[in-house]
JSON list of C-alpha atoms in Angstrom, two decimals:
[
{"chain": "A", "resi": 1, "resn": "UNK", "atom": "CA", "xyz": [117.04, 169.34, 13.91]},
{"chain": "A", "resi": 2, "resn": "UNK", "atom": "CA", "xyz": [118.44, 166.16, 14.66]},
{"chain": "A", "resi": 3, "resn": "UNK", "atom": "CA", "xyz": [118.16, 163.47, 12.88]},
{"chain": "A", "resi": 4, "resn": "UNK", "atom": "CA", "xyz": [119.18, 159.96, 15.35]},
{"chain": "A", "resi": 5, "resn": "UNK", "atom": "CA", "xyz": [118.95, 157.09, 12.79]},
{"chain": "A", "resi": 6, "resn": "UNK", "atom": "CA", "xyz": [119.05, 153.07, 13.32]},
{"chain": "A", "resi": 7, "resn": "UNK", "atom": "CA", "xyz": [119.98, 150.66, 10.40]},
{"chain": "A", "resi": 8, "resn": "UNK", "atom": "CA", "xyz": [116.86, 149.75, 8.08]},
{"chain": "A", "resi": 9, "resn": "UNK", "atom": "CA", "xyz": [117.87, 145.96, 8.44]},
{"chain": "A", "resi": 10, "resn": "UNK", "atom": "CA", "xyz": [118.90, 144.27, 5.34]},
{"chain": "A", "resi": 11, "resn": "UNK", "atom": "CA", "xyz": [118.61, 147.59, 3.50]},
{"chain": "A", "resi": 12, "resn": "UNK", "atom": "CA", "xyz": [120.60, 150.40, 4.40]},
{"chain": "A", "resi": 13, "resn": "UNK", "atom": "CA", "xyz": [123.07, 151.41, 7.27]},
{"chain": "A", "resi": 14, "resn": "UNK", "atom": "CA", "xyz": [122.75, 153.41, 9.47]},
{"chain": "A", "resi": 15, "resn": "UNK", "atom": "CA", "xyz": [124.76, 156.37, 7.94]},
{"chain": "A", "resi": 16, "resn": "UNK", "atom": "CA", "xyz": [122.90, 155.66, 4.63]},
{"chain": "A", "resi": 17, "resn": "UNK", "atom": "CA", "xyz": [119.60, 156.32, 6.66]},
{"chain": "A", "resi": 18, "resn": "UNK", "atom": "CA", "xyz": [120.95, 159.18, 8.53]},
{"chain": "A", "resi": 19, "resn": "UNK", "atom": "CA", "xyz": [122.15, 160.33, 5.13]},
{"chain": "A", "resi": 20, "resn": "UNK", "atom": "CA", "xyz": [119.14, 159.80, 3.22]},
{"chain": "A", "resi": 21, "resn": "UNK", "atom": "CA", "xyz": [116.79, 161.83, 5.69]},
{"chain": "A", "resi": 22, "resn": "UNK", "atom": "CA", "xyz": [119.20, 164.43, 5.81]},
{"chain": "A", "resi": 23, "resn": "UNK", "atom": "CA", "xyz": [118.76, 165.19, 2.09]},
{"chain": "A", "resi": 24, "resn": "UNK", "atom": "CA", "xyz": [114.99, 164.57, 2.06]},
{"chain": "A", "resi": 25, "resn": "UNK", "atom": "CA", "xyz": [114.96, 167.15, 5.01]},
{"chain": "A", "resi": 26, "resn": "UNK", "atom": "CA", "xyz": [117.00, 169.82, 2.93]},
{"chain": "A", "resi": 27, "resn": "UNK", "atom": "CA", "xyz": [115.21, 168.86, -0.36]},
{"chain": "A", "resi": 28, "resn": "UNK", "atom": "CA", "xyz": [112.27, 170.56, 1.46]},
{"chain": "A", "resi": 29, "resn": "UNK", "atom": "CA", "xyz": [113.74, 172.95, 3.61]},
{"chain": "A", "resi": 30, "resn": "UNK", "atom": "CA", "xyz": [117.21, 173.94, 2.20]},
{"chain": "A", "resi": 31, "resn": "UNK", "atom": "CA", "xyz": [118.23, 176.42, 4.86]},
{"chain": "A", "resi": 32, "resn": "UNK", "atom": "CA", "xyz": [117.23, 173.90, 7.78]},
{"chain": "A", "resi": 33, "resn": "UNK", "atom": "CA", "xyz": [119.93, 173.42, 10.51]},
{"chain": "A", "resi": 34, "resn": "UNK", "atom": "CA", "xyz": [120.26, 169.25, 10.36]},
{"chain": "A", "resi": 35, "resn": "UNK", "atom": "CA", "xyz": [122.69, 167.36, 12.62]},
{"chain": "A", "resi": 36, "resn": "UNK", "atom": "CA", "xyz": [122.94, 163.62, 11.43]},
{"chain": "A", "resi": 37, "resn": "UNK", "atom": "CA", "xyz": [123.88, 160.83, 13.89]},
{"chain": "A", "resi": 38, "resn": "UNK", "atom": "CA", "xyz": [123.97, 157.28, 13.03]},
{"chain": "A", "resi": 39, "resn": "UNK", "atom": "CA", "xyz": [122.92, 155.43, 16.08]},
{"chain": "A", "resi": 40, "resn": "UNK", "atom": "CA", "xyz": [122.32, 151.84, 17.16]},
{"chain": "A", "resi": 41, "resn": "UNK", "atom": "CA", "xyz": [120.47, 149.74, 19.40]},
{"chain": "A", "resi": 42, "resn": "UNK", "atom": "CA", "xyz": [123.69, 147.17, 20.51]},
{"chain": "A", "resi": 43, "resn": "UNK", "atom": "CA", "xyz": [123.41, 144.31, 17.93]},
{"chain": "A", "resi": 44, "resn": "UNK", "atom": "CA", "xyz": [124.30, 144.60, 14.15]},
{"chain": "A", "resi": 45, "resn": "UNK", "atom": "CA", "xyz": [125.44, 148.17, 13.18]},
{"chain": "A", "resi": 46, "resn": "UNK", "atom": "CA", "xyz": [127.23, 149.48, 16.52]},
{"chain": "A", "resi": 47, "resn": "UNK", "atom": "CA", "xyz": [130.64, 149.21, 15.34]},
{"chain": "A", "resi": 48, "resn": "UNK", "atom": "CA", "xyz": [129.81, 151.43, 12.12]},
{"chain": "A", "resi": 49, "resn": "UNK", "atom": "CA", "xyz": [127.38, 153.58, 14.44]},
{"chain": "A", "resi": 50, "resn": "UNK", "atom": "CA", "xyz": [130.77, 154.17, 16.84]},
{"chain": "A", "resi": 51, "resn": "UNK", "atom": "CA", "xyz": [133.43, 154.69, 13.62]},
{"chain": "A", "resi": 52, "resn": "UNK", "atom": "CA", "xyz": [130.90, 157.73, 12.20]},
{"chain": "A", "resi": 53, "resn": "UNK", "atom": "CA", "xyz": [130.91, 159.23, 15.39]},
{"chain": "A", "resi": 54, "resn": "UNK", "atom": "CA", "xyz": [134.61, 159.20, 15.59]},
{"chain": "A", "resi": 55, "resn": "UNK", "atom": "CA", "xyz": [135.96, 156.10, 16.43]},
{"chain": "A", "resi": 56, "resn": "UNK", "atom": "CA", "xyz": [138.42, 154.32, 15.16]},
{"chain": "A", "resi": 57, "resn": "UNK", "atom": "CA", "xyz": [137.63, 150.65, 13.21]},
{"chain": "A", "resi": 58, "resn": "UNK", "atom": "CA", "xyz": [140.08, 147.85, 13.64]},
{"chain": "A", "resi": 59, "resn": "UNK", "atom": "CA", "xyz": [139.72, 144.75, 12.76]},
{"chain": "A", "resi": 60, "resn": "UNK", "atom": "CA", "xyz": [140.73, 141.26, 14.75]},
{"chain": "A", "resi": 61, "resn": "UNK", "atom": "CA", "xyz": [140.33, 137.09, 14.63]},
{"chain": "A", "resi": 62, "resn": "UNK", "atom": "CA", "xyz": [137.85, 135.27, 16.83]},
{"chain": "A", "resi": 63, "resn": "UNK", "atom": "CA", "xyz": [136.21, 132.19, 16.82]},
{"chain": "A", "resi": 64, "resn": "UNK", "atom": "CA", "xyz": [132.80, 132.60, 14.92]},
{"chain": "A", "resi": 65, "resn": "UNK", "atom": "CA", "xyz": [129.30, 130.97, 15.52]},
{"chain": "A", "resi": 66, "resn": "UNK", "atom": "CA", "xyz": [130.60, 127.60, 14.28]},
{"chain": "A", "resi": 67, "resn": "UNK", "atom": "CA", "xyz": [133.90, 127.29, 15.82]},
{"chain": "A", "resi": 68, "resn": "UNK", "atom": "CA", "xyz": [135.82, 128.67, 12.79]},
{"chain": "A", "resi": 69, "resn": "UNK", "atom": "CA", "xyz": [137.82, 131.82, 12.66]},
{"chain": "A", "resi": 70, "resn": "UNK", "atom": "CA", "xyz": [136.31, 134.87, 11.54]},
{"chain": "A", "resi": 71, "resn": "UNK", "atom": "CA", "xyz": [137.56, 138.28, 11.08]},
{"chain": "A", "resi": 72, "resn": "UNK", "atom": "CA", "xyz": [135.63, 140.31, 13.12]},
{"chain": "A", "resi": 73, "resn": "UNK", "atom": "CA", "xyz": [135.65, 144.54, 14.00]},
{"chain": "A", "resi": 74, "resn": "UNK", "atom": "CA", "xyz": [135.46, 146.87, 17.10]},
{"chain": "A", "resi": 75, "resn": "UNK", "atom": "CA", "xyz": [135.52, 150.57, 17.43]},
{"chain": "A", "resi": 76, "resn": "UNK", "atom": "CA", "xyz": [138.25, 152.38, 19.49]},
{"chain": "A", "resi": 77, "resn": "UNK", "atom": "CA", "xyz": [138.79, 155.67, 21.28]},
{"chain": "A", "resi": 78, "resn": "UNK", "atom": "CA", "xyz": [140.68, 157.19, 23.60]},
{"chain": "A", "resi": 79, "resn": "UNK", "atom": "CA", "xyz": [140.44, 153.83, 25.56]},
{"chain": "A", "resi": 80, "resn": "UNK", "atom": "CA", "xyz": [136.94, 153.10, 25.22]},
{"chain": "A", "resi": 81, "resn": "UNK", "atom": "CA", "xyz": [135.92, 150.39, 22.77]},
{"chain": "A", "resi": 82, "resn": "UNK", "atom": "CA", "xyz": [133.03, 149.37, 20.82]},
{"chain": "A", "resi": 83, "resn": "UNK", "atom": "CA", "xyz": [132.29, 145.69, 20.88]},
{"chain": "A", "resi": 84, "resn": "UNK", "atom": "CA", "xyz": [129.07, 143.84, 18.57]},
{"chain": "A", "resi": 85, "resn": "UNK", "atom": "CA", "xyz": [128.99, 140.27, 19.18]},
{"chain": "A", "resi": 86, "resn": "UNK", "atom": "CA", "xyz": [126.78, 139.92, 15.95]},
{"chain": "A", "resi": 87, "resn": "UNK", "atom": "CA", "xyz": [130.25, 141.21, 13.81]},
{"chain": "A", "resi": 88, "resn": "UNK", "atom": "CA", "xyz": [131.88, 137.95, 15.49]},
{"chain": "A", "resi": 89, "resn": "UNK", "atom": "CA", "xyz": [129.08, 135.39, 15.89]},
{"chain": "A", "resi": 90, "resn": "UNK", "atom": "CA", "xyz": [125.67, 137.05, 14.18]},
{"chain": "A", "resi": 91, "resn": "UNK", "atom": "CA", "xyz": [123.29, 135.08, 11.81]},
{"chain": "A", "resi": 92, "resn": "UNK", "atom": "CA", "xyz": [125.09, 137.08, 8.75]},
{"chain": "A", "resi": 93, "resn": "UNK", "atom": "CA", "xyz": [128.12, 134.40, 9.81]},
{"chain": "A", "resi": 94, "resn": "UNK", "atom": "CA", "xyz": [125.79, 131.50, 10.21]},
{"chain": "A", "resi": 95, "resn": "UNK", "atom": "CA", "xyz": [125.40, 129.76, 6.31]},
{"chain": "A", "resi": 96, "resn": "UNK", "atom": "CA", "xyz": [122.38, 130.21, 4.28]},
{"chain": "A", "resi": 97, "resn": "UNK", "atom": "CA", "xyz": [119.22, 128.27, 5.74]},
{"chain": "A", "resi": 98, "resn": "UNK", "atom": "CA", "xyz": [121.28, 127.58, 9.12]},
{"chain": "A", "resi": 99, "resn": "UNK", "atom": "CA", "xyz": [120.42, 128.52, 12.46]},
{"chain": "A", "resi": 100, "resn": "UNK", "atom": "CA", "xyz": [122.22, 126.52, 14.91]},
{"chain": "A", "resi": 101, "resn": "UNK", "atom": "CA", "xyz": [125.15, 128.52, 16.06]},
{"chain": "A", "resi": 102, "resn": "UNK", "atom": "CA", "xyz": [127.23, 126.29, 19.13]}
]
């Protein structure tokens, strides 16, 4: 069985939902066969999606939604990287009760 799990927004990430289903699964049926794979539409969540499927997490300064610099992470492996524009410019960088990013 495979279990292909998204981020419950605001919740739990994507490898905690993976995770979570994964035990509920075995709780049930202990001998099942479960692969878990953290997955991700694109927007908040891909870099941690890529890094638990084996990519590599580094980390990097870029101007955020307001101008300022923000620390900000991408995925890397063998050459291919992982970019989420919400890690550098996403409403969790925007402060509370704004919503006017430039």
């Amino acid at each position: 069985m495979l279990v292909a799990a998204d981020k419950f927004k605001g919740s739990l990430t994507a490898v905690e939902v993976a995770e979570r289903v994964t035990a509920g699964l075995r709780r049930i049926r202990p001998d099942l066969r479960v692969e878990a794979l953290p997955v991700a539409d694109g927007g908040d969540g891909t870099v941690a999606a890529a890094v638990a499927a084996g990519f590599e997490r580094h980390q990097v300064r870029v101007s955020g939604p307001l101008g300022d610099e923000v620390t900000a992470a991408y995925a890397l492996r063998d050459g291919t990287a992982v970019v989420e524009m919400a890690e550098a410019s996403g409403l969790q960088r925007l402060p509370e009760g704004v919503f006017a990013p430039l």
